[in-house]
Coordinates of C-alpha atoms and ligand atoms in Angstrom, one line a residue:
M1 CA 2.6 88.1 -97.0
E2 CA 6.2 86.4 -96.7
T3 CA 9.2 86.3 -98.7
L4 CA 10.8 83.2 -98.6
E5 CA 14.4 81.7 -100.5
F6 CA 14.2 79.0 -102.9
Q7 CA 16.3 76.1 -101.4
S8 CA 19.9 76.4 -103.7
E9 CA 19.2 73.1 -105.7
A10 CA 15.9 74.7 -106.8
R11 CA 17.5 78.3 -107.6
Q12 CA 20.0 76.4 -109.7
L13 CA 17.3 74.5 -112.0
L14 CA 15.3 77.8 -112.3
Q15 CA 18.6 80.0 -113.4
L16 CA 19.2 77.1 -116.0
M17 CA 15.2 77.7 -117.1
I18 CA 15.5 81.4 -117.2
H19 CA 18.7 81.3 -119.3
S20 CA 17.4 78.2 -121.1
I21 CA 17.9 77.7 -125.1
Y22 CA 16.3 74.8 -125.0
S23 CA 14.5 75.1 -128.5
N24 CA 11.3 73.4 -127.4
K25 CA 9.6 75.7 -125.4
D26 CA 6.1 74.9 -126.0
T27 CA 6.6 72.1 -123.5
F28 CA 5.8 74.3 -120.6
L29 CA 2.4 73.9 -121.3
R30 CA 2.3 70.1 -121.6
E31 CA 3.8 70.2 -117.5
L32 CA 0.9 72.5 -116.3
V33 CA -1.5 70.3 -118.0
S34 CA 0.2 67.1 -116.7
N35 CA 0.3 68.5 -113.3
A36 CA -3.3 69.4 -113.4
S37 CA -4.2 66.4 -114.8
D38 CA -2.4 64.5 -111.8
A39 CA -4.2 66.9 -109.2
L40 CA -7.5 65.7 -111.0
D41 CA -6.9 62.0 -110.4
K42 CA -5.5 62.4 -106.9
L43 CA -8.8 64.6 -105.8
R44 CA -10.9 61.7 -107.4
L45 CA -9.3 59.1 -105.5
E46 CA -9.1 61.0 -102.1
S47 CA -12.7 61.9 -102.3
F48 CA -13.3 57.8 -102.6
R49 CA -11.2 57.2 -99.6
D50 CA -12.4 60.2 -97.5
K51 CA -15.9 60.4 -97.2
D52 CA -15.4 63.4 -94.9
M53 CA -14.1 65.5 -97.8
V54 CA -16.7 68.3 -99.2
V55 CA -15.7 68.6 -102.3
D56 CA -17.6 68.8 -105.8
T57 CA -16.4 66.3 -108.3
D58 CA -19.1 66.4 -110.9
D59 CA -17.2 68.5 -113.4
L60 CA -13.5 67.7 -112.8
H61 CA -11.8 69.8 -115.8
I62 CA -8.6 72.0 -117.1
V63 CA -9.2 75.2 -118.1
I64 CA -6.6 77.5 -119.8
E65 CA -7.5 81.0 -120.1
S66 CA -5.1 83.5 -122.4
D67 CA -5.4 87.0 -121.9
P68 CA -3.6 89.1 -125.1
A69 CA -3.7 92.4 -123.5
Q70 CA -2.4 91.5 -120.3
R71 CA -0.1 89.0 -121.9
T72 CA -0.8 86.2 -119.4
L73 CA -1.9 82.4 -120.0
T74 CA -3.5 80.4 -117.3
V75 CA -4.1 76.8 -116.4
R76 CA -6.5 76.3 -114.0
D77 CA -7.9 73.0 -112.5
N78 CA -10.4 72.1 -109.6
G79 CA -8.2 69.3 -108.5
I80 CA -6.5 68.3 -105.3
G81 CA -4.9 71.5 -104.6
M82 CA -2.1 72.5 -102.1
T83 CA -1.8 73.6 -98.4
R84 CA 0.8 76.3 -97.9
E85 CA 3.4 73.5 -96.5
D86 CA 2.7 71.7 -99.6
V87 CA 3.5 74.7 -101.8
V88 CA 7.0 75.7 -99.7
R89 CA 7.9 72.1 -100.1
L90 CA 6.7 71.0 -103.5
I91 CA 7.3 74.4 -105.3
G92 CA 9.9 75.9 -103.2
T93 CA 12.2 72.9 -102.8
I94 CA 13.3 69.8 -105.3
A95 CA 13.1 66.5 -103.4
K96 CA 13.5 64.5 -106.7
S97 CA 16.0 61.8 -106.7
G98 CA 18.9 62.7 -109.0
T99 CA 18.6 66.3 -108.9
A100 CA 22.3 66.8 -107.6
E101 CA 23.5 64.5 -110.4
F102 CA 21.4 66.8 -113.0
L103 CA 22.9 69.9 -111.7
R104 CA 26.5 68.4 -111.6
K105 CA 26.2 67.5 -115.4
A106 CA 24.3 70.3 -116.3
K107 CA 26.9 72.3 -115.0
E108 CA 29.8 70.6 -117.0
Q109 CA 27.7 71.3 -120.3
Q110 CA 27.5 75.1 -119.6
A111 CA 27.6 75.9 -123.1
G112 CA 24.5 74.6 -124.0
A113 CA 22.8 75.6 -120.7
G114 CA 22.0 72.0 -120.1
S115 CA 19.6 72.1 -123.0
D116 CA 19.8 68.1 -123.6
L117 CA 19.7 67.5 -120.1
I118 CA 16.6 69.3 -119.3
G119 CA 15.3 66.6 -121.7
Q120 CA 16.4 63.7 -119.8
F121 CA 15.2 65.3 -116.2
G122 CA 11.9 66.7 -116.8
I123 CA 11.4 69.8 -114.7
G124 CA 7.9 69.9 -114.6
F125 CA 6.8 73.4 -113.1
Y126 CA 9.5 75.1 -113.2
S127 CA 9.4 75.1 -117.0
S128 CA 7.1 78.3 -116.8
F129 CA 10.0 80.4 -116.4
M130 CA 11.4 79.5 -120.1
V131 CA 8.4 81.4 -121.4
A132 CA 7.3 83.9 -118.2
D133 CA 9.2 86.5 -116.3
K134 CA 6.8 86.3 -113.6
V135 CA 4.5 83.4 -112.3
T136 CA 1.4 83.4 -110.1
L137 CA 0.0 80.4 -108.1
L138 CA -3.3 80.3 -106.4
T139 CA -4.3 77.2 -104.7
K140 CA -6.7 75.5 -102.1
Y141 CA -6.8 72.2 -100.6
P142 CA -9.9 70.8 -99.6
H143 CA -9.3 70.4 -95.9
A144 CA -7.6 74.1 -95.6
E145 CA -9.6 76.8 -94.1
K146 CA -7.6 79.5 -96.8
G147 CA -6.2 79.3 -99.7
V148 CA -2.6 80.2 -100.8
R149 CA -1.2 82.8 -103.3
W150 CA 2.0 82.2 -104.4
E151 CA 4.3 84.4 -106.8
S152 CA 8.0 84.5 -108.2
T153 CA 10.0 86.0 -111.0
G154 CA 12.3 82.7 -110.7
E155 CA 15.2 84.8 -108.8
S156 CA 16.2 83.5 -105.4
T157 CA 12.8 84.3 -103.7
Y158 CA 9.1 83.9 -103.7
T159 CA 6.5 85.2 -102.1
I160 CA 3.6 83.6 -100.4
E161 CA 0.2 84.5 -98.5
D162 CA -3.1 83.4 -97.5
V163 CA -6.0 84.5 -99.2
D164 CA -9.9 83.8 -98.3
D165 CA -11.3 83.7 -101.5
A166 CA -9.8 81.0 -103.2
P167 CA -11.8 78.4 -105.5
Q168 CA -10.7 74.8 -105.3
G169 CA -7.8 73.3 -107.0
T170 CA -5.0 75.1 -108.6
S171 CA -4.7 78.1 -111.3
V172 CA -1.1 79.1 -112.4
T173 CA -0.6 82.2 -114.2
L174 CA 2.3 83.0 -116.7
H175 CA 3.2 86.7 -117.2
L176 CA 4.9 86.1 -120.6
K177 CA 7.6 87.1 -121.9
P178 CA 7.4 89.1 -125.0
S179 CA 7.2 87.0 -128.1
D180 CA 9.9 86.9 -130.4
D181 CA 10.5 84.5 -133.4
E182 CA 14.2 84.5 -133.4
D183 CA 14.4 83.4 -129.6
Q184 CA 11.7 80.9 -130.9
L185 CA 9.5 82.0 -128.6
P186 CA 5.8 81.9 -130.1
D187 CA 2.8 84.2 -128.8
Y188 CA 1.4 81.7 -126.5
T189 CA -1.9 83.7 -126.1
E190 CA -3.1 82.8 -129.5
P191 CA -6.1 80.2 -129.3
A192 CA -4.6 78.7 -132.3
K193 CA -1.3 78.0 -130.8
I194 CA -2.7 76.8 -127.5
R195 CA -5.0 74.1 -129.5
E196 CA -2.1 73.0 -131.5
I197 CA 0.2 72.4 -128.1
V198 CA -2.7 70.4 -126.5
K199 CA -3.7 68.7 -129.3
R200 CA 0.2 67.6 -129.7
Y201 CA 1.2 67.0 -126.4
S202 CA -1.7 66.2 -124.1
D203 CA -4.8 64.8 -126.0
F204 CA -5.0 61.8 -124.5
I205 CA -5.6 63.3 -120.9
T206 CA -8.3 61.8 -119.7
W207 CA -9.9 64.9 -118.0
P208 CA -11.2 67.5 -120.4
V209 CA -9.1 70.5 -121.5
R210 CA -11.0 73.7 -121.9
L211 CA -10.2 77.0 -124.2
G212 CA -12.9 79.4 -124.7
G213 CA -15.6 77.2 -123.4
E214 CA -14.8 74.2 -126.1
E215 CA -13.1 70.9 -125.3
I216 CA -10.2 70.9 -127.2
N217 CA -8.9 67.1 -126.4
S218 CA -10.1 63.9 -127.5
R219 CA -9.4 62.2 -124.1
K220 CA -9.2 59.0 -125.6
A221 CA -6.8 56.5 -123.8
L222 CA -4.2 55.2 -126.4
W223 CA -4.3 51.8 -124.9
A224 CA -7.9 51.6 -125.9
R225 CA -7.4 52.8 -129.2
P226 CA -6.5 50.2 -132.3
A227 CA -3.0 49.9 -132.4
S228 CA -3.2 50.7 -135.8
E229 CA -4.4 54.1 -135.3
V230 CA -1.8 55.6 -133.1
T231 CA 1.0 57.3 -134.2
E232 CA 4.5 57.0 -132.6
E233 CA 4.3 60.8 -131.8
E234 CA 1.2 60.3 -129.7
Y235 CA 3.0 57.0 -128.0
A236 CA 6.1 59.3 -127.3
E237 CA 4.0 62.1 -125.9
F238 CA 2.1 59.9 -123.7
Y239 CA 5.3 58.2 -122.5
R240 CA 6.7 61.5 -121.7
H241 CA 3.6 62.3 -119.6
I242 CA 3.8 59.2 -117.5
S243 CA 7.7 58.6 -117.2
H244 CA 9.0 62.3 -117.3
D245 CA 11.5 61.4 -119.6
W246 CA 11.9 64.0 -122.5
N247 CA 13.3 61.5 -124.9
A248 CA 11.3 59.3 -127.0
P249 CA 11.0 55.7 -125.9
L250 CA 13.1 52.9 -127.6
E251 CA 10.2 50.4 -127.6
T252 CA 6.7 50.4 -127.4
I253 CA 4.6 47.3 -126.2
R254 CA 1.1 46.5 -126.3
M255 CA -0.9 43.9 -124.7
Q256 CA -4.5 42.6 -124.3
A257 CA -6.0 40.1 -122.4
E258 CA -9.5 39.2 -122.7
G259 CA -11.9 36.7 -121.3
T260 CA -12.6 36.3 -117.4
F261 CA -9.8 38.9 -116.5
E262 CA -9.8 41.6 -119.1
Y263 CA -6.8 44.2 -119.1
Q264 CA -5.0 45.8 -121.4
A265 CA -1.2 47.3 -121.3
L266 CA 0.9 50.1 -122.8
L267 CA 4.6 49.6 -121.6
F268 CA 7.6 51.4 -122.9
L269 CA 11.5 50.5 -122.9
P270 CA 13.2 53.5 -122.5
A271 CA 16.4 54.9 -124.7
Q272 CA 18.4 56.1 -121.6
A273 CA 18.7 54.8 -118.3
P274 CA 16.1 56.5 -115.7
L275 CA 18.4 58.8 -113.0
D276 CA 17.4 57.0 -110.1
L277 CA 17.8 53.3 -111.6
F278 CA 20.2 52.4 -109.1
M279 CA 19.0 54.6 -106.1
R280 CA 17.6 53.5 -102.9
D281 CA 14.4 55.3 -103.2
G282 CA 14.0 54.5 -106.9
K283 CA 10.6 53.8 -108.1
R284 CA 8.8 51.2 -110.5
G285 CA 7.5 52.8 -113.7
V286 CA 4.0 51.3 -114.2
Q287 CA 0.5 52.8 -113.2
L288 CA -2.4 50.9 -112.5
Y289 CA -5.7 52.1 -114.2
V290 CA -9.4 50.8 -113.8
K291 CA -11.4 51.0 -116.6
R292 CA -9.6 54.2 -118.1
V293 CA -9.5 55.7 -114.5
F294 CA -6.3 56.3 -112.9
I295 CA -5.4 54.2 -109.5
M296 CA -2.2 54.3 -108.7
D297 CA 1.7 55.1 -109.5
D298 CA 4.6 53.2 -109.1
C299 CA 2.8 50.0 -108.9
A300 CA 5.2 47.1 -107.5
E301 CA 2.6 44.0 -107.8
L302 CA 2.9 44.6 -111.6
M303 CA 6.3 44.7 -112.1
P304 CA 9.3 43.5 -110.3
E305 CA 12.2 45.3 -109.0
Y306 CA 14.6 44.2 -111.8
L307 CA 12.2 45.6 -114.6
R308 CA 11.6 49.0 -112.5
F309 CA 13.2 50.7 -115.9
V310 CA 9.7 49.6 -117.7
K311 CA 7.2 52.5 -117.8
G312 CA 3.5 52.5 -118.7
V313 CA 0.1 51.7 -118.1
V314 CA -1.9 48.7 -117.0
D315 CA -6.2 48.9 -117.3
A316 CA -7.5 46.2 -115.8
A317 CA -11.4 46.0 -116.7
D318 CA -12.3 43.9 -113.3
L319 CA -11.2 45.4 -110.4
S320 CA -12.9 47.7 -107.9
L321 CA -12.0 51.3 -108.1
N322 CA -10.9 51.9 -104.4
V323 CA -8.6 48.6 -104.9
S324 CA -5.6 49.1 -102.3
R325 CA -2.1 47.9 -102.4
E326 CA -2.8 45.0 -99.8
I327 CA -5.6 43.5 -101.8
L328 CA -3.5 43.6 -105.2
Q329 CA -0.8 41.9 -103.1
Q330 CA -3.1 38.8 -102.5
D331 CA -5.1 38.9 -105.6
R332 CA -4.5 35.8 -107.8
Q333 CA -5.5 37.4 -111.0
I334 CA -3.2 40.2 -110.3
Q335 CA -0.3 37.5 -110.1
L336 CA -1.1 36.2 -113.0
M337 CA -1.5 39.4 -114.9
R338 CA 2.2 40.2 -113.8
R339 CA 3.6 36.8 -114.7
R340 CA 2.1 37.6 -118.1
L341 CA 3.4 41.2 -118.4
V342 CA 7.2 40.1 -117.1
K343 CA 7.0 37.2 -120.2
K344 CA 6.1 40.1 -122.7
V345 CA 8.6 42.4 -121.6
L346 CA 11.5 39.8 -122.0
S347 CA 10.2 38.4 -124.9
S348 CA 10.0 41.9 -126.6
I349 CA 13.6 42.4 -125.7
K350 CA 14.5 39.5 -127.2
A351 CA 12.5 40.7 -130.6
L352 CA 14.4 43.5 -130.5
M353 CA 17.9 41.7 -130.5
G354 CA 17.0 39.8 -133.8
S355 CA 15.2 42.8 -135.7
R356 CA 17.3 45.9 -134.1
P357 CA 20.6 44.7 -132.7
D358 CA 21.7 48.3 -132.1
D359 CA 18.8 49.3 -130.4
Y360 CA 19.1 46.4 -128.0
A361 CA 22.8 47.0 -127.5
K362 CA 21.6 50.8 -126.2
L363 CA 19.1 49.1 -124.0
W364 CA 21.6 46.7 -122.5
R365 CA 24.1 49.5 -122.0
E366 CA 21.6 51.5 -120.1
V367 CA 19.9 48.6 -117.9
G368 CA 21.5 45.7 -118.2
A369 CA 23.1 45.7 -114.8
A370 CA 19.3 45.9 -113.2
L371 CA 17.8 43.3 -115.5
K372 CA 21.0 41.0 -114.3
E373 CA 19.4 41.1 -110.9
G374 CA 16.4 39.4 -112.4
L375 CA 19.0 36.1 -112.6
L376 CA 18.8 36.2 -108.8
S377 CA 15.3 37.2 -108.0
D378 CA 13.2 35.6 -110.6
A379 CA 14.3 32.1 -110.8
D380 CA 11.1 31.2 -113.0
N381 CA 12.4 33.3 -115.6
R382 CA 15.7 32.9 -115.3
D383 CA 16.6 31.2 -119.1
A384 CA 14.3 34.0 -120.6
I385 CA 16.5 36.3 -118.8
L386 CA 20.0 34.6 -119.8
E387 CA 18.8 34.7 -123.4
I388 CA 18.8 38.6 -123.5
C389 CA 21.8 39.3 -121.6
S390 CA 24.9 40.4 -123.4
F391 CA 28.5 40.1 -121.5
A392 CA 32.1 41.6 -122.1
S393 CA 34.4 38.7 -123.3
T394 CA 37.6 37.8 -124.8
H395 CA 36.6 37.4 -128.0
S396 CA 36.2 40.8 -128.8
A397 CA 37.3 44.2 -127.0
E398 CA 34.5 46.1 -127.9
A399 CA 31.4 44.2 -128.5
P400 CA 29.7 42.1 -125.7
T401 CA 28.5 38.4 -126.5
T402 CA 25.4 36.8 -125.7
L403 CA 25.4 33.4 -124.3
A404 CA 24.1 31.6 -127.7
D405 CA 26.8 33.5 -129.6
Y406 CA 29.5 32.2 -126.9
V407 CA 28.2 28.2 -127.0
S408 CA 28.3 28.7 -130.7
R409 CA 32.1 29.4 -130.7
M410 CA 32.8 26.6 -128.1
K411 CA 35.6 24.6 -129.0
D412 CA 35.4 21.0 -129.8
G413 CA 35.5 19.1 -126.4
Q414 CA 34.6 22.3 -124.3
E415 CA 31.8 21.7 -121.6
H416 CA 31.7 24.6 -119.5
I417 CA 31.3 28.5 -120.1
Y418 CA 34.2 30.2 -118.6
Y419 CA 34.0 33.4 -117.0
M420 CA 36.2 35.3 -114.7
T421 CA 34.8 38.2 -112.3
G422 CA 36.8 41.3 -111.1
D423 CA 36.9 45.1 -110.9
S424 CA 37.8 45.8 -114.1
R425 CA 38.5 44.4 -117.8
T426 CA 42.2 45.2 -117.5
S427 CA 42.3 43.5 -114.2
V428 CA 40.6 40.4 -115.4
E429 CA 42.3 40.0 -118.7
H430 CA 46.3 40.2 -116.5
S431 CA 45.0 38.1 -114.3
P432 CA 47.2 35.0 -114.1
H433 CA 44.3 32.5 -114.1
M434 CA 43.8 33.3 -117.7
E435 CA 47.1 32.3 -118.9
A436 CA 46.4 28.6 -119.9
L437 CA 42.9 29.6 -121.4
R438 CA 44.6 32.5 -123.6
A439 CA 47.2 30.2 -124.5
K440 CA 44.7 27.3 -125.7
G441 CA 42.3 29.9 -127.0
Y442 CA 39.8 29.2 -124.8
E443 CA 37.2 32.4 -124.8
V444 CA 36.4 33.8 -121.1
L445 CA 33.3 36.0 -120.3
I446 CA 34.6 39.1 -118.3
L447 CA 32.2 40.1 -115.4
T448 CA 32.7 43.3 -113.9
D449 CA 29.3 44.5 -112.5
P450 CA 28.7 43.9 -108.9
I451 CA 25.7 41.9 -109.4
D452 CA 27.9 39.5 -111.4
E453 CA 29.4 38.6 -108.2
M454 CA 26.0 37.2 -107.1
W455 CA 24.1 35.5 -109.9
V456 CA 27.2 33.3 -111.3
D457 CA 26.6 31.5 -108.0
A458 CA 23.0 31.1 -108.2
V459 CA 22.7 30.1 -111.9
P460 CA 23.7 26.7 -112.7
A461 CA 23.9 26.6 -116.4
F462 CA 22.8 28.1 -119.6
D463 CA 21.7 25.7 -122.6
G464 CA 22.8 22.8 -120.3
R465 CA 26.6 24.4 -119.9
Q466 CA 27.6 25.1 -116.7
F467 CA 29.3 28.0 -115.8
Q468 CA 32.8 27.7 -114.8
S469 CA 35.1 30.4 -112.9
V470 CA 38.4 30.5 -114.1
A471 CA 39.4 31.3 -110.8
K472 CA 37.9 28.7 -108.9
G473 CA 38.2 24.8 -108.6
Q474 CA 40.0 22.7 -111.0
V475 CA 40.2 23.7 -114.5
D476 CA 40.4 20.9 -117.1
L477 CA 41.8 21.9 -120.2
E478 CA 44.7 19.1 -120.4
T479 CA 44.8 16.4 -123.0
E480 CA 45.6 12.9 -121.6
E481 CA 49.2 13.0 -122.4
E482 CA 49.0 16.3 -120.3
K483 CA 47.3 14.8 -117.4
S484 CA 49.9 11.9 -116.8
A485 CA 53.1 14.2 -117.1
A486 CA 51.2 16.4 -114.7
K487 CA 50.9 13.5 -112.2
A488 CA 54.3 12.6 -112.9
K489 CA 55.2 16.2 -111.9
A490 CA 52.8 16.3 -109.1
E491 CA 54.4 13.0 -107.4
E492 CA 58.2 14.5 -107.5
F493 CA 56.9 17.7 -106.2
G494 CA 55.0 15.9 -103.7
D495 CA 57.6 16.6 -100.7
L496 CA 57.8 20.2 -101.5
L497 CA 54.0 20.8 -101.6
T498 CA 53.4 18.8 -98.4
W499 CA 56.2 21.2 -96.7
L500 CA 55.1 24.5 -98.2
Q501 CA 51.5 23.8 -97.2
G502 CA 52.6 23.3 -93.6
L503 CA 54.3 26.1 -93.9
L504 CA 51.7 28.7 -95.1
E505 CA 48.8 26.8 -93.0
E506 CA 47.5 29.8 -91.6
N507 CA 46.9 31.4 -95.1
V508 CA 45.8 28.3 -97.5
K509 CA 44.2 25.1 -97.4
E510 CA 46.2 23.6 -100.1
V511 CA 49.3 23.8 -102.2
R512 CA 49.1 22.1 -105.4
L513 CA 50.8 22.4 -109.0
S514 CA 48.8 24.1 -111.6
S515 CA 47.5 23.7 -115.1
R516 CA 46.3 27.1 -115.7
L517 CA 49.8 29.2 -115.4
T518 CA 52.2 29.8 -118.3
T519 CA 54.3 32.5 -117.5
S520 CA 53.4 33.4 -113.9
P521 CA 55.3 31.3 -111.2
A522 CA 51.8 31.1 -109.0
C523 CA 48.4 32.0 -108.5
V524 CA 45.6 31.7 -105.8
V525 CA 42.5 30.1 -106.5
G526 CA 39.3 29.5 -104.6
D527 CA 37.3 26.3 -104.3
A528 CA 33.9 26.2 -106.2
H529 CA 31.8 27.5 -103.3
D530 CA 34.3 30.0 -102.2
I531 CA 33.5 33.8 -102.4
T532 CA 35.9 35.8 -104.7
P533 CA 38.1 38.2 -103.4
T534 CA 36.2 41.0 -105.2
L535 CA 32.9 39.9 -103.4
E536 CA 35.1 39.7 -100.3
K537 CA 36.0 43.3 -100.9
M538 CA 32.5 44.6 -101.5
Y539 CA 31.2 42.7 -98.1
K540 CA 34.1 44.5 -96.4
A541 CA 33.3 47.7 -97.8
M542 CA 29.5 47.5 -96.5
G543 CA 31.1 46.9 -93.3
Q544 CA 30.0 43.0 -93.1
E545 CA 32.7 40.9 -90.6
L546 CA 33.5 37.7 -92.7
P547 CA 35.4 34.3 -91.4
K548 CA 39.0 34.3 -92.9
I549 CA 38.7 32.9 -96.2
K550 CA 41.5 30.2 -96.7
R551 CA 42.3 29.5 -100.5
I552 CA 44.5 27.6 -102.8
L553 CA 48.0 28.3 -103.5
E554 CA 49.0 26.9 -107.0
L555 CA 52.4 26.8 -108.4
N556 CA 54.0 26.4 -112.1
P557 CA 56.2 23.8 -112.2
S558 CA 57.9 24.9 -115.5
H559 CA 58.6 28.6 -114.2
P560 CA 62.3 29.1 -113.0
L561 CA 61.2 30.3 -109.6
V562 CA 59.4 27.4 -108.8
E563 CA 62.4 25.2 -110.5
G564 CA 64.8 26.6 -108.4
L565 CA 62.7 26.2 -105.0
H566 CA 62.2 23.1 -105.9
K567 CA 65.9 22.2 -106.5
A568 CA 66.7 24.2 -103.3
F569 CA 64.4 22.2 -101.3
A570 CA 65.7 18.5 -102.8
A571 CA 69.5 20.0 -101.6
G572 CA 68.0 20.1 -97.9
E573 CA 67.6 23.7 -97.4
R574 CA 64.9 25.0 -95.4
D575 CA 65.4 28.5 -93.4
A576 CA 66.1 30.5 -96.1
L577 CA 63.4 28.6 -98.2
A578 CA 60.8 29.7 -96.0
D579 CA 61.2 33.5 -96.8
T580 CA 61.0 32.3 -100.4
A581 CA 57.8 30.6 -100.1
E582 CA 56.4 33.7 -98.2
L583 CA 57.4 35.7 -101.4
V584 CA 55.9 33.5 -104.1
Y585 CA 52.4 33.3 -101.8
G586 CA 52.6 37.4 -102.0
L587 CA 53.2 37.7 -105.7
A588 CA 50.4 35.4 -106.4
L589 CA 48.2 37.3 -103.9
L590 CA 49.5 40.8 -105.6
A591 CA 48.9 39.6 -109.2
E592 CA 45.2 38.5 -108.7
G593 CA 44.6 42.3 -107.2
G594 CA 44.2 41.0 -103.4
E595 CA 45.5 42.4 -100.6
L596 CA 48.7 41.1 -98.4
A597 CA 48.0 40.2 -94.9
D598 CA 51.2 42.2 -93.7
P599 CA 52.5 44.5 -96.5
S600 CA 55.9 45.5 -94.5
K601 CA 57.0 42.0 -93.9
F602 CA 56.7 41.4 -97.8
V603 CA 58.2 44.7 -98.7
K604 CA 61.3 43.7 -96.4
L605 CA 61.7 40.1 -98.0
V606 CA 61.8 41.8 -101.3
A607 CA 64.3 44.5 -100.4
D608 CA 66.5 41.8 -98.7
R609 CA 66.5 40.0 -102.1
V610 CA 67.2 42.7 -104.4
Q611 CA 70.1 44.0 -101.9
R612 CA 71.6 40.5 -102.7
T613 CA 71.7 40.9 -106.1
F614 CA 74.4 44.1 -106.0
Ligands
ADP1 P1 6.6 66.9 -110.8 O1 4.9 66.8 -111.5 O2 7.4 66.2 -112.0 O3 6.3 66.3 -109.4 P2 6.2 69.7 -110.6 O4 7.5 70.4 -110.1 O5 5.6 70.0 -111.9 O6 7.2 68.2 -110.4 O7 5.7 69.7 -109.4 C1 5.7 69.4 -108.4 C2 4.7 69.0 -107.4 O8 3.8 70.1 -107.1 C3 3.8 68.1 -107.8 O9 4.5 66.5 -107.7 C4 2.4 68.4 -107.4 O10 2.6 67.4 -106.0 C5 2.4 69.6 -107.0 N1 1.8 70.2 -108.0 C6 2.2 70.8 -109.0 N2 1.1 71.3 -109.8 C7 -0.2 71.1 -109.4 C8 -1.4 71.3 -109.3 N3 -2.0 71.9 -110.6 N4 -1.8 71.0 -108.2 C9 -1.9 70.4 -107.1 N5 -0.7 70.1 -107.2 C10 0.4 70.5 -108.0

């Protein structure tokens, strides 16, 4: 027998369980039954694929046994079991993505011992320690010679030893804490209590769950039952079983297709973003079943990456039970099915916008940044995605706006949907590029998610109106009168502009007068297809080398600084003016949060000027 230490994250999680004040302790049984059910699914699949496996799959089942005298409760399955290495890896450590994040948050919330968070994380097997002071696990993997016995009190160590006479599968025996009504710890050895919990949480499990020789779950797949007969609570429990999210789903979506390719789908939108939504190894949430039989998790062929937060089940009637990912990838029916599933999800979100705007807003806050990835990756559904997007805007400091609402507020004669990208709302609002739009009362979308930098270049228009960055190209806001006045100004400033352009040639490709500034002396803008400074920063942060990007310097001819520059230039000054030109360019860069090429030179120029004022 060996005594081993739990990995430190596992140890912290166990402490949370042992001291948990999470009120709904019944859920431990759901977790154990859920694990047993997964183990039976796996054995069935393995025995399909591996013809050398000698196992009995005739009567796959889950048995619950209780012993009131010994105060034990056992959940046993004859599923896939675990090897010794599996036990050490799966039970002794936690490899789940998001664990570190979860523990950090739980620590911050110490008063509640992370009770709300437990709900979000779904801690599986460890939840046994909410109700037991010792847990014994006996397991055997079909190809392993011996079985394994694991035992722990949930403190820092566990013991593990080989055993000769373990039956196929896994049994988990809980040595229950004394029952105690005050601590909301019921007597879990009572058959009525066990029956009630299984009925409530695990009724839909497709394998039989037996207690005292009797089957206590109905085993009916929810998606095969008429929608009118399934309760919210049943959907919620099923959602918890497949998603490991202990919250109820925000929305349940059912779909049915009949005819040559028959399938049923039961999908859920989450109330909270999965912890791994933006992690590299994040998974997709849709499972594939064939005729009620579980086939695979994380089915990428059924749901695109940008909808990875959608959880659920798709049950296809006409696929073979040993269908592989390779086959799925090439199957035209699967592609059609995926297309319909995506449309259904998008239209459900649209319906939510209309019927439950608060829930839509919540969903958008949680998963909007992922959904927007679809604007780039799913050109076919681009319009449908644009319709369900919301964006921060200058119209309101709090509530984001839909594009349809933006369009309904557009001013007479306004052709474009104006937006500006940036790091934060504040930096966008304070940008000189916004001045004229603000002065003239145009609404501007404020786009601050990294993905926004990407899709705005790829998406041409919404509802026939083009997206136009206020920091790129020419912004055409002027009346005819203003235009001819601007033309006259441009001629008047012509020589100065040409001279400045020559002077700043290394950094800018053009110097021109601006129609977008009202209070700042100057700003820097890009051409319509130039990448923005934020995007430039993002690429650099990823270690990508970019060619030097020259942009356009725009001057505000009615600003005293620019007027002074013009006068001095007309009077024939040149040498001192060169420094002033550098300064104006530097100010324009700083105003938009850009970086100076040579900060120390700029500082020296400013210091010289300030000195001269004394
Ligand atoms: P989760 O079920 O969320 O993965 P758990 O902590 O409940 O997390 O279980 C960890 C892993 O241990 C499971 O993913 C599974 O591989 C293995 N496991 C747990 N219970 C069983 C069981 N009854 N039979 C076989 N493997 C099991």
